[in-house]
Coordinates of C-alpha atoms and ligand atoms in Angstrom, one line a residue:
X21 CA 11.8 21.6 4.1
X22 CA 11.0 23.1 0.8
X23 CA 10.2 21.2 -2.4
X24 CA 11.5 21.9 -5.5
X25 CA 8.9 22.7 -8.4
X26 CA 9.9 21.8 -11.5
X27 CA 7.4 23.6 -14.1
X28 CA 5.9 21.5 -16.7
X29 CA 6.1 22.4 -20.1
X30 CA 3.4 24.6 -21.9
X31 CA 0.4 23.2 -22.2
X32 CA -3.5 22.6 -23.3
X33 CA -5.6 21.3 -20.8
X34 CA -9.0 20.8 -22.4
X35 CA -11.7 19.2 -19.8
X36 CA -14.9 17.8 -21.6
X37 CA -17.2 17.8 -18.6
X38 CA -15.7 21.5 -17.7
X39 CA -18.9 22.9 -15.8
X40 CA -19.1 19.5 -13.9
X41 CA -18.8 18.5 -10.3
X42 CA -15.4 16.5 -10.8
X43 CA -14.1 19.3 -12.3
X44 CA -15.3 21.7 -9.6
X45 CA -14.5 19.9 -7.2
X46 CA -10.9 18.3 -7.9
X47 CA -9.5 19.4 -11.6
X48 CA -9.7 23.3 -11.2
X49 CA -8.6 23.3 -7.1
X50 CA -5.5 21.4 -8.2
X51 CA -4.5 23.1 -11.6
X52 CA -4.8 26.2 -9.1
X53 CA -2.6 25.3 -6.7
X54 CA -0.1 23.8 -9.4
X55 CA -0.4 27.2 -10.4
X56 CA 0.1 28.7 -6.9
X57 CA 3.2 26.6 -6.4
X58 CA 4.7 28.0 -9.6
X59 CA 4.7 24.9 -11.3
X60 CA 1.8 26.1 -14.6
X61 CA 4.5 27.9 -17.3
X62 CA 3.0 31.4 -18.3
X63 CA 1.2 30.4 -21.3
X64 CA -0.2 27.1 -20.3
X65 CA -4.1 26.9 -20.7
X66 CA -7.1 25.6 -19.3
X67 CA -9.9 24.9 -21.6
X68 CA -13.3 23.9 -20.5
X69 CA -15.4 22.0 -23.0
X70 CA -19.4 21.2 -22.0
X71 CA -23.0 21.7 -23.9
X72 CA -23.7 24.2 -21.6
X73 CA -24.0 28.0 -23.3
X74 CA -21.5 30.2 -21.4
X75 CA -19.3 33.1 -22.6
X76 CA -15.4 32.9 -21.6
X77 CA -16.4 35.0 -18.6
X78 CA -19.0 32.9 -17.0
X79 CA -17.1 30.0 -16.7
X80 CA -14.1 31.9 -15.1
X81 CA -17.0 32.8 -12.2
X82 CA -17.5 29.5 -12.4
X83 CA -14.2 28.7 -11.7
X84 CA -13.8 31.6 -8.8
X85 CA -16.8 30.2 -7.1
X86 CA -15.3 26.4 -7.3
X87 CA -12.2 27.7 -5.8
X88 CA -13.5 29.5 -3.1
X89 CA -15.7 26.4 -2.3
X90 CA -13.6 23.8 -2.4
X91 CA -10.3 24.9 -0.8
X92 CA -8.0 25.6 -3.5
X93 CA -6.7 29.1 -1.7
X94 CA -4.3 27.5 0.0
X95 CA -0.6 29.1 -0.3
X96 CA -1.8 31.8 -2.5
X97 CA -1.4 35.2 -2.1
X98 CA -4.2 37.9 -2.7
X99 CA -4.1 38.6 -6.6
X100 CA -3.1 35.3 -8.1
X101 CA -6.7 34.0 -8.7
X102 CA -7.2 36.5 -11.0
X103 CA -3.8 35.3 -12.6
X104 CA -5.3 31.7 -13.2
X105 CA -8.4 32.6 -14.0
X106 CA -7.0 34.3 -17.4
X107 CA -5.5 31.4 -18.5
X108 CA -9.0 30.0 -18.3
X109 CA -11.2 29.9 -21.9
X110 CA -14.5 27.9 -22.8
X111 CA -16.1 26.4 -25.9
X112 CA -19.6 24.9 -26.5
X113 CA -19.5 21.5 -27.5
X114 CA -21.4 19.0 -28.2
X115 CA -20.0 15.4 -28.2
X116 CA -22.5 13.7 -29.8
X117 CA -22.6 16.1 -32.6
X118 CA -21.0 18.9 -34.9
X119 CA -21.5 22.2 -32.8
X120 CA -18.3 23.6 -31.2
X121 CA -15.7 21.6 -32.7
X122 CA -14.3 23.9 -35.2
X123 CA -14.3 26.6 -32.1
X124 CA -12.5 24.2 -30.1
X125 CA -9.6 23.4 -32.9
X126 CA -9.3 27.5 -33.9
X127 CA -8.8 27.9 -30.2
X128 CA -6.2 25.5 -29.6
X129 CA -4.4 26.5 -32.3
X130 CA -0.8 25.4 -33.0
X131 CA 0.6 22.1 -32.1
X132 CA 2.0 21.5 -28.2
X133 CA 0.9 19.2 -25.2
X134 CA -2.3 18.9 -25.6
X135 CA -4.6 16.8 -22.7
X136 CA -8.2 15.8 -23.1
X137 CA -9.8 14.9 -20.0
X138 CA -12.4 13.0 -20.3
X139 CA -14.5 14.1 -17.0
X140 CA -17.8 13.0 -18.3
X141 CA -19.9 9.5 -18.8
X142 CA -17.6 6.4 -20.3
X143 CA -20.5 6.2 -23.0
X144 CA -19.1 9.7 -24.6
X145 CA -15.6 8.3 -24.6
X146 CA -16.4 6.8 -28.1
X147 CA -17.8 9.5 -29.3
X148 CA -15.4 12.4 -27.8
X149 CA -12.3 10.5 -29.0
X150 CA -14.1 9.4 -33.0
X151 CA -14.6 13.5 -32.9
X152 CA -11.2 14.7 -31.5
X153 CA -9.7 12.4 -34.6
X154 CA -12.0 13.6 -37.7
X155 CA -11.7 17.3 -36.4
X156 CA -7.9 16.8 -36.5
X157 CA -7.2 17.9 -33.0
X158 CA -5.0 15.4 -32.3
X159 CA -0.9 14.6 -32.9
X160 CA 1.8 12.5 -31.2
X161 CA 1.8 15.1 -28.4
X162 CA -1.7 14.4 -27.0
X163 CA -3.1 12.8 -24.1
X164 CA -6.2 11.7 -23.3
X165 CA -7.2 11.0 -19.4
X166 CA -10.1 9.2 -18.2
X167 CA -11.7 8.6 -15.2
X168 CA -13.8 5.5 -13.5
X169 CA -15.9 3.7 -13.5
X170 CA -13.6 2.6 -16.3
X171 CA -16.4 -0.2 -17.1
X172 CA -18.8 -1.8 -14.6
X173 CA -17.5 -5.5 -16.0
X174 CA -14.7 -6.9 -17.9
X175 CA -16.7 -6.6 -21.1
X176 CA -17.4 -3.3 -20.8
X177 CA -14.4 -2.3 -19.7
X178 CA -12.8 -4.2 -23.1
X179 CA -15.2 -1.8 -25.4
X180 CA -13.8 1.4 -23.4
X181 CA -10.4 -0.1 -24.2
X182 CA -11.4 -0.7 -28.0
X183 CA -12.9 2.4 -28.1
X184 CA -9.5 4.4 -27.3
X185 CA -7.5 2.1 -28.9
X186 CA -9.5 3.0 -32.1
X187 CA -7.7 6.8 -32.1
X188 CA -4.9 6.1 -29.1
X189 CA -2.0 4.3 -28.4
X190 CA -1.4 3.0 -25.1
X191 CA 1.1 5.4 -24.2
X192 CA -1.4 8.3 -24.7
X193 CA -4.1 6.6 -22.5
X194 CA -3.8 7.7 -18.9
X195 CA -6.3 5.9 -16.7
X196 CA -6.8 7.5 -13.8
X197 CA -6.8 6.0 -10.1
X198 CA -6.5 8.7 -7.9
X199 CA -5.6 6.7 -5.3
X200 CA -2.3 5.8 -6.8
X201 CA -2.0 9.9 -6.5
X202 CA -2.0 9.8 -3.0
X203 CA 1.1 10.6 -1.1
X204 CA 1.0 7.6 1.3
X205 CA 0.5 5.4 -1.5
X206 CA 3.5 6.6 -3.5
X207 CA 5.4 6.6 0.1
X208 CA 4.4 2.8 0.1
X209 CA 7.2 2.2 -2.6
X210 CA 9.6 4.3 -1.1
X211 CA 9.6 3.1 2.0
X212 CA 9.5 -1.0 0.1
X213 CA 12.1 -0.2 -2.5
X214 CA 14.0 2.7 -0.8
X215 CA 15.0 0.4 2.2
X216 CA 16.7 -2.3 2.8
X217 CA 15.1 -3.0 5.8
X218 CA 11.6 -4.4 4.7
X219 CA 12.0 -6.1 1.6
X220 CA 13.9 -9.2 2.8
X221 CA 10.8 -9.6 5.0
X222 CA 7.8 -9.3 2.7
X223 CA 7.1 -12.5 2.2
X224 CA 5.2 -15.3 3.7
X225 CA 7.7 -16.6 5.7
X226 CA 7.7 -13.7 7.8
X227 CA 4.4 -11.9 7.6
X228 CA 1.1 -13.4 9.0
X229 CA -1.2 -11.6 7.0
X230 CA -2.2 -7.9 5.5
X231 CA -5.0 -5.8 5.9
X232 CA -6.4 -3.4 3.7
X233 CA -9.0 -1.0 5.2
X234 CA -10.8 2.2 3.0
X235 CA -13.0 2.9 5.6
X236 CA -15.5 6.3 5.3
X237 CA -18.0 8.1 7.1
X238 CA -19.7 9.5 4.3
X239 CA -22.9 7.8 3.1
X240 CA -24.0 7.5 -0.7
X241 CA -24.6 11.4 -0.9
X242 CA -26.4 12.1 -3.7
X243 CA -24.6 9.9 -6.3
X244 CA -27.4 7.1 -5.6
X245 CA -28.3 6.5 -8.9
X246 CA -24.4 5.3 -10.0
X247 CA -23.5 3.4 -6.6
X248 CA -26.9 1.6 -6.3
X249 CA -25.6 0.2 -10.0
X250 CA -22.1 -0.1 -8.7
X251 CA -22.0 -1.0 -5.1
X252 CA -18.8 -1.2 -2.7
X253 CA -17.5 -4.3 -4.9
X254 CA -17.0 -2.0 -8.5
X255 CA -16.7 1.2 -6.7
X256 CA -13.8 0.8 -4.7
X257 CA -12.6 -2.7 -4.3
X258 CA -11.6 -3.8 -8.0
X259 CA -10.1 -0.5 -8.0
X260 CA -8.7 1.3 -5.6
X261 CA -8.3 -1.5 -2.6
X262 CA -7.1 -3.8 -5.7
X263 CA -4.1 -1.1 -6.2
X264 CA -3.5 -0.9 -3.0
X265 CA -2.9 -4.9 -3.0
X266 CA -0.7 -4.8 -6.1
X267 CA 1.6 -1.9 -4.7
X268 CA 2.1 -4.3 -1.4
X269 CA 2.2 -7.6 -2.7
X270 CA 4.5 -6.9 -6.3
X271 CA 7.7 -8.0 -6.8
X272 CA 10.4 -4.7 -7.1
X273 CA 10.1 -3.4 -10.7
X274 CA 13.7 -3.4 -12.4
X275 CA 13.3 0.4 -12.8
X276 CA 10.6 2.8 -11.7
X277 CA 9.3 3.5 -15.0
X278 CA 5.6 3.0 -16.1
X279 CA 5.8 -0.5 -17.3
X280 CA 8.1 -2.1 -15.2
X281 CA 5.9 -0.8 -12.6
X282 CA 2.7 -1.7 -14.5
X283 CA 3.9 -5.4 -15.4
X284 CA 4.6 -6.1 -12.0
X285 CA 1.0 -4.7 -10.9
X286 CA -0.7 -6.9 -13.6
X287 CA 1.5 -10.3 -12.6
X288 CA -0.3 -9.7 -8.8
X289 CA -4.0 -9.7 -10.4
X290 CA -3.8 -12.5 -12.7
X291 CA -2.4 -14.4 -9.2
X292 CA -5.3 -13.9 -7.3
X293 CA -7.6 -16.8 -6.1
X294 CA -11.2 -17.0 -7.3
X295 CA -12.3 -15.6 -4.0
X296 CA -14.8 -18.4 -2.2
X297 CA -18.3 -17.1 -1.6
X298 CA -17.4 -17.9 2.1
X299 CA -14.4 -15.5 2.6
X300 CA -16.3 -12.6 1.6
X301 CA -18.9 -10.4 3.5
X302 CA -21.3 -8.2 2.0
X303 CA -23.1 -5.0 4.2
X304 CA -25.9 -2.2 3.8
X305 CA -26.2 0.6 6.2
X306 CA -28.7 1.3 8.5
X307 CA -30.4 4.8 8.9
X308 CA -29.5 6.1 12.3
X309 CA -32.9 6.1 14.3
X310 CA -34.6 9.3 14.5
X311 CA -32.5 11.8 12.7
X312 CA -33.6 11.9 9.6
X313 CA -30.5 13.3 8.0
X314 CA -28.5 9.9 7.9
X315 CA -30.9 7.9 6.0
X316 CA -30.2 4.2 5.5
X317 CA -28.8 2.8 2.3
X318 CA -31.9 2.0 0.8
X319 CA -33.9 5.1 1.5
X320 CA -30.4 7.5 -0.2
X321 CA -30.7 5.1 -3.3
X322 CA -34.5 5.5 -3.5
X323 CA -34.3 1.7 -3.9
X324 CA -36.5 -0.3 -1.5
X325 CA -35.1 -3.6 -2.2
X326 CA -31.8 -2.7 -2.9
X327 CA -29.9 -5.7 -2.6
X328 CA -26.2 -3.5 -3.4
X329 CA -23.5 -3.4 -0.7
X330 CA -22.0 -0.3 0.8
X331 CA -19.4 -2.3 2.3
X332 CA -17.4 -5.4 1.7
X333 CA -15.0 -7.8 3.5
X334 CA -13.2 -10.4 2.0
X335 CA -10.0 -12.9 2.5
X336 CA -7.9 -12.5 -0.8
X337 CA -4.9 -15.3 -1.5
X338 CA -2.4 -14.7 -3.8
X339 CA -1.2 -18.0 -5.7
X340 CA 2.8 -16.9 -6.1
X341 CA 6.4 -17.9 -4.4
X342 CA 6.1 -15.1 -2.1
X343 CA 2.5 -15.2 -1.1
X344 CA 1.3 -18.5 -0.7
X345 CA 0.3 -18.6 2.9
X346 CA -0.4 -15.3 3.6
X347 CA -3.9 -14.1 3.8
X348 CA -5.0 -10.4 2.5
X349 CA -8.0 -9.2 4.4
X350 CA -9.7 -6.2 2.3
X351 CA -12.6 -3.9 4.0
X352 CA -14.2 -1.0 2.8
X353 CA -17.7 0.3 3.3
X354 CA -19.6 3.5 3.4
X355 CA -21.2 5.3 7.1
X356 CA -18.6 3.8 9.4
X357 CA -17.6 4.6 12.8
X358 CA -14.5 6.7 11.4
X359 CA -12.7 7.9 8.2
X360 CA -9.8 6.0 7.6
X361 CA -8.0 4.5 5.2
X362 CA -4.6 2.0 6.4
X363 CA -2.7 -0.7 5.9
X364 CA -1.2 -3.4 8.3
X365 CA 1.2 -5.6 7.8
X366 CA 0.9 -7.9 10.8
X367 CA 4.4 -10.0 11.1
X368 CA 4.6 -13.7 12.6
X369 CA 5.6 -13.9 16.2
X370 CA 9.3 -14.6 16.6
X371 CA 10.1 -18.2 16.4
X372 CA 10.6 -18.4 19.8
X373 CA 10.1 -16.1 23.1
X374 CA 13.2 -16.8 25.3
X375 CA 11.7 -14.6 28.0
X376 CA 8.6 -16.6 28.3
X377 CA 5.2 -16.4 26.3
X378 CA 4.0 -15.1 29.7
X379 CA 6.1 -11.4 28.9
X380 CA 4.1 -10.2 26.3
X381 CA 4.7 -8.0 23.3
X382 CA 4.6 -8.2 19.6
X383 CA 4.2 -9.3 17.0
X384 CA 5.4 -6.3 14.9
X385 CA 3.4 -4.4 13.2
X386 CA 3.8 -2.1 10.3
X387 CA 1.0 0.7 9.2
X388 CA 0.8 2.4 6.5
X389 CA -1.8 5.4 7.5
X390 CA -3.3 6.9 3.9
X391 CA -5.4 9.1 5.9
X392 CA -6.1 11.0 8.1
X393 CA -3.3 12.0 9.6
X394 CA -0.5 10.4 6.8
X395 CA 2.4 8.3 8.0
X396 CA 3.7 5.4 8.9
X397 CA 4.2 3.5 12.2
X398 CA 6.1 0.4 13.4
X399 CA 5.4 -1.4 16.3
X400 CA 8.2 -3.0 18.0
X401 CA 8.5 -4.5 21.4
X402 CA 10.4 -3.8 24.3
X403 CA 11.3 -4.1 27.8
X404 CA 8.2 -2.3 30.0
X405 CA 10.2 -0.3 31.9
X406 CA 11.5 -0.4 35.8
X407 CA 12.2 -3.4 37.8
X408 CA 10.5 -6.7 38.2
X409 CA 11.0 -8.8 36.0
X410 CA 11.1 -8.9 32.1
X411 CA 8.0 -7.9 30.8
X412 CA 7.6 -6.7 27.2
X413 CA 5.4 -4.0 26.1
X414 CA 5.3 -2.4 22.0
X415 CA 5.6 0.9 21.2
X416 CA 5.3 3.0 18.2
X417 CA 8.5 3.7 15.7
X418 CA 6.8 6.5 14.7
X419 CA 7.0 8.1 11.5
X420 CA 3.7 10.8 11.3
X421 CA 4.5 13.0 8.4
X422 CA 3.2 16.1 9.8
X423 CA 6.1 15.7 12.7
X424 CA 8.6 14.5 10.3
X425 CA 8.4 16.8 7.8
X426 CA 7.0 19.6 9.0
X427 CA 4.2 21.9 6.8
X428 CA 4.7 19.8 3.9
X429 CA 4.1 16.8 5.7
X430 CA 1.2 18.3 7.3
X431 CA -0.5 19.5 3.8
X432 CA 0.0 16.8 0.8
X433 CA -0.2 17.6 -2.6
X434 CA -4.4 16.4 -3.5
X435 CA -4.0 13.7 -5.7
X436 CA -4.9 15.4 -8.8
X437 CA -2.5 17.9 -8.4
X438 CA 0.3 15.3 -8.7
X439 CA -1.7 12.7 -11.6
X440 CA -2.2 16.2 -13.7
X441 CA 1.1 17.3 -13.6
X442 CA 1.6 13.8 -14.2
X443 CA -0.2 13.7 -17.3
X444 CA 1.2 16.6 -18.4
X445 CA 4.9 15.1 -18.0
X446 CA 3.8 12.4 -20.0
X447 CA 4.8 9.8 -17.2
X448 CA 2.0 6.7 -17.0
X449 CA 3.7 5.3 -13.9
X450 CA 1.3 6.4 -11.4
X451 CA -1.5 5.4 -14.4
X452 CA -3.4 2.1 -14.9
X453 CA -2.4 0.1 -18.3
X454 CA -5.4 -1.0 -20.0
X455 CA -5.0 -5.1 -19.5
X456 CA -4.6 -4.2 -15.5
X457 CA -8.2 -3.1 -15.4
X458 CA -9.0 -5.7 -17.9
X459 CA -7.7 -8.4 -15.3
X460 CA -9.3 -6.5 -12.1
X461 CA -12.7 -7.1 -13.9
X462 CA -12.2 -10.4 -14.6
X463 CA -11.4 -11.1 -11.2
X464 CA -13.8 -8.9 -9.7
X465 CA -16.6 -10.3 -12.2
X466 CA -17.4 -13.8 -11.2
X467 CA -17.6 -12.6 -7.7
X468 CA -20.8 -10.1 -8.5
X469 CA -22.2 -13.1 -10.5
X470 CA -22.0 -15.2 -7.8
X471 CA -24.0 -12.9 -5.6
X472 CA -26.6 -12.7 -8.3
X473 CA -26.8 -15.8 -8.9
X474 CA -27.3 -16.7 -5.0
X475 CA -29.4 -13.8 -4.5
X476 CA -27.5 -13.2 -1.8
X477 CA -28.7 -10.2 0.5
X478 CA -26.0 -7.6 2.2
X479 CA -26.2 -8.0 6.0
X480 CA -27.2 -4.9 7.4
X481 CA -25.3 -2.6 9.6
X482 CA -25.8 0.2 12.1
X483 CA -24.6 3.6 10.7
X484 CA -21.5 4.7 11.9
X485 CA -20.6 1.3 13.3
X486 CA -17.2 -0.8 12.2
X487 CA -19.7 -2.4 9.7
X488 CA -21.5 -6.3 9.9
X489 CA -20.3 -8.8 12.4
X490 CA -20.0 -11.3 9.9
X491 CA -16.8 -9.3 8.8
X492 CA -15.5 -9.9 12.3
X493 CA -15.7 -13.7 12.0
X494 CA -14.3 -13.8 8.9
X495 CA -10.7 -13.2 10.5
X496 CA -12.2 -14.8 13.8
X497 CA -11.9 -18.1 12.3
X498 CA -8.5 -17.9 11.3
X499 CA -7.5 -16.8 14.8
X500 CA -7.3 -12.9 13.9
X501 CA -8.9 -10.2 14.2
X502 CA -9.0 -6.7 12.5
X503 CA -6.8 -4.2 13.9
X504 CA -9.4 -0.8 15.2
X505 CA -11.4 1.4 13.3
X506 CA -9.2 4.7 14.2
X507 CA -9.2 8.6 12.9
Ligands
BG6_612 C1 -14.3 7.3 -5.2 C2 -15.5 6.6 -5.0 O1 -13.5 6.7 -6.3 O2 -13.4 7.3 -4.1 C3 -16.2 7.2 -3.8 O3 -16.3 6.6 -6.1 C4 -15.3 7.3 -2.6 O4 -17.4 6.4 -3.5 C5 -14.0 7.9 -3.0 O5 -16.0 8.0 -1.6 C6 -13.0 7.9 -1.8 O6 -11.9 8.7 -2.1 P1 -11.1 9.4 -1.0 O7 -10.0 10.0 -1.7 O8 -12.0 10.3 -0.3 O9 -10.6 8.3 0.0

């Protein structure tokens, strides 16, 4: 199968941040391979914007070396690095102050899609955007795009907002979750909206309950400093597990355009039950005994007494027509047994088994797989075969990308790549709307409170485990139990 590329139109892509990691890391691979798949027009440029002193050159080395290290090669042929890394340049600037702007805006020159990305601290997102505005670098065809932590509470997060909103319309605010960049995640729709199979059955009447899991290998790394501040709870569940939750649980949108899809997003938050302080478990990992390379949670944060999770559990209920009565189990946590991140949707039993409760099978069971290994599977039950009887056995409806659509399948688009291109296009669908992070806080907020104001203490758990055993119970007691840990 081969995917049509529809190029963008010319562009300025300016990152402030451009000699850090997320921009080594994720922004450079993906305009790379944007460029590699023919989709970057001729005269479209990348700009990177730091304090750092560095000619034009040094930061196409830079660039090289980010590309070389983190994989963005892939479908190029020999000679086309060189080809992106001239449509590379660099100014000093410094955000806080006067130096490098007027570079910046004789570089950019005339008018045309221009997007800031904001890849640096939100406490520069005031600053960068009052400077972008009195140096005049802005008109009706610019973007700006920010990254989380958008906030680490609601009213932070409304100060960010006010902030932009100070020099931005909505519509030139993109919010990035790059989750919602994901292929599986976008697939989640398709396969909802795209079929008419599922939707008459998303509902409590028919399904038991969901679960969400994010679960990782990976420890804190070095970022210590941020998560030990942040924890499991504003790093990943008010975020990404929470969009996640409003892709499965919304209503269809009228259209797929960025605020149908958006509105419908925001009704699924402001439905969410307080969650109770028992329907929610709370874990730190353990260092792994004797090999001093996996370190336990505390000793990577340099924090003692850190009393900040590294995983989470929690029952969420949804107070609407469609949900009442049907339980979402969320999971995510750091050094676990396996990296992987899926979605059941675990069906009721059929009303009634006229071959006897005796034969087995079901219920069904849909997965959404985000990753590894992308796809989506349906259980369904049916005879076991050969004689003796009717006994019932489920097997797989299998849909595993890599097999059902061949290289592409096998090879995603990184999220980036598609929320760039994205931005670019000047389409927010895939984008969060500033009062749907507003309304993840304040959901997400009295929670953390409540912890604090408990003192409550994260259970610990062995590295590389499925997390605490508390998180077990919590589906134990309403009859359930969490479907495996797999790669
Ligand atoms: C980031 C979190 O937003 O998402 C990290 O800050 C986490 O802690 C990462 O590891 C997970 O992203 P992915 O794409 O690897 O699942």
């Amino acid at each position: 199968m081969v995917s049509r590329v529809i190029p963008v139109e010319p562009f300025d892509l300016i990152i402030f941040g451009g000699t850090g990691d997320l921009a080594r890391r994720k922004i450079l691979p993906a305009l790379f391979r944007r460029y590699c798949a023919g989709q970057m027009p001729a005269d479209a440029r990348v700009i990177g914007a730091a304090r750092s002193d560095m000619s034009r050159d040094d930061y196409r080395d830079m660039a090289a070396e980010a590309l070389r290290e983190f994989g963005g090669g892939r479908a190029c042929e020999d000679g086309t690095v060189a080809g992106f890394l001239d449509r590379l340049d660099y100014v000093q600037v410094d955000a806080r102050g006067e130096a490098g702007w007027e570079d910046l805006a004789s570089l950019l020159g005339e008018p045309r899609i221009r997007a800031f990305y904001f890849s640096v601290s939100p406490d520069l997102f005031g600053d960068l955007a009052q400077r972008l505005t009195d140096h005049g670098l802005t008109h009706d065809q610019t973007r700006i795009v920010v990254e989380k932590p958008f906030g680490h509470d609601l009213d932070s997060a409304k100060a960010l907002n006010t902030a932009l909103a100070a020099h931005f319309v909505e519509e030139q605010v993109y919010r990035i979750d790059h989750y919602l960049g994901k292929e599986t995640v976008q697939n989640l729709m398709a396969v909802r909206f795209g079929n008419v199979l599922f939707e008459p059955l998303w509902n409590s009447q028919f399904v038991d309950h969901i679960q969400i899991t994010v679960a990782e290998t990976v420890g804190v790394g070095g970022r210590g400093e941020y998560y030990d501040h942040a924890g499991a709870m504003r790093d990943m569940i008010q975020n990404h597990l929470m969009q996640l939750l409003c892709l499965i649980a919304m209503e269809p949108p009228a259209k797929f355009d960025p605020d149908a899809v958006r509105d419908e997003k925001l009704k699924v938050i402001r439905a969410l039950d307080s969650v109770l302080p028992h329907h929610i478990v709370r874990g730190q990992y353990d260092a792994v005994a004797g090999d001093a390379e996996h370190q336990g949670y505390r000793e990577a944060v340099n924090n003692p007494r850190s009393t900040t999770e590294s995983y989470v559990a929690l029952k969420a209920h949804i107070s609407n027509w469609r949900w009442t009565g049907t339980p979402f189990y969320l999971r995510t946590g750091k050094r676990l047994v396996a990296r992987s991140s899926v979605i059941n949707v675990m069906f009721k039993k059929t009303p009634h088994s006229i071959f006897g409760l005796e034969a087995g099978g079901g219920p069904n069971i849909l997965s959404i797989r985000l990753q590894p290994n992308e796809g989506i599977t349906l259980a369904v039950t049916i005879k076991e075969p050969g004689p003796g009887g009717m006994r019932l056995i489920d097997v797989p409806l299998d849909m595993t990308f890599a097999e059902a659509l061949g290289p592409e399948g096998e090879d995603p688009p990184d999220a980036y790549e598609r929320l760039i291109m994205d931005v670019i296009r000047g389409n927010q669908t895939l984008f969060m709307r500033g009062d749907e992070v507003e309304a993840a806080w304040a959901w997400t907020d009295p929670i953390i409170a409540g912890w604090k104001a408990r003192g409550d203490v994260p259970k610990p758990y062995d590295s590389f485990s499925i997390g605490p055993g508390d998180a077990d119970e919590l589906l134990r007691r309403d009859g359930r139990a969490w479907r495996g840990i797999k790669p």
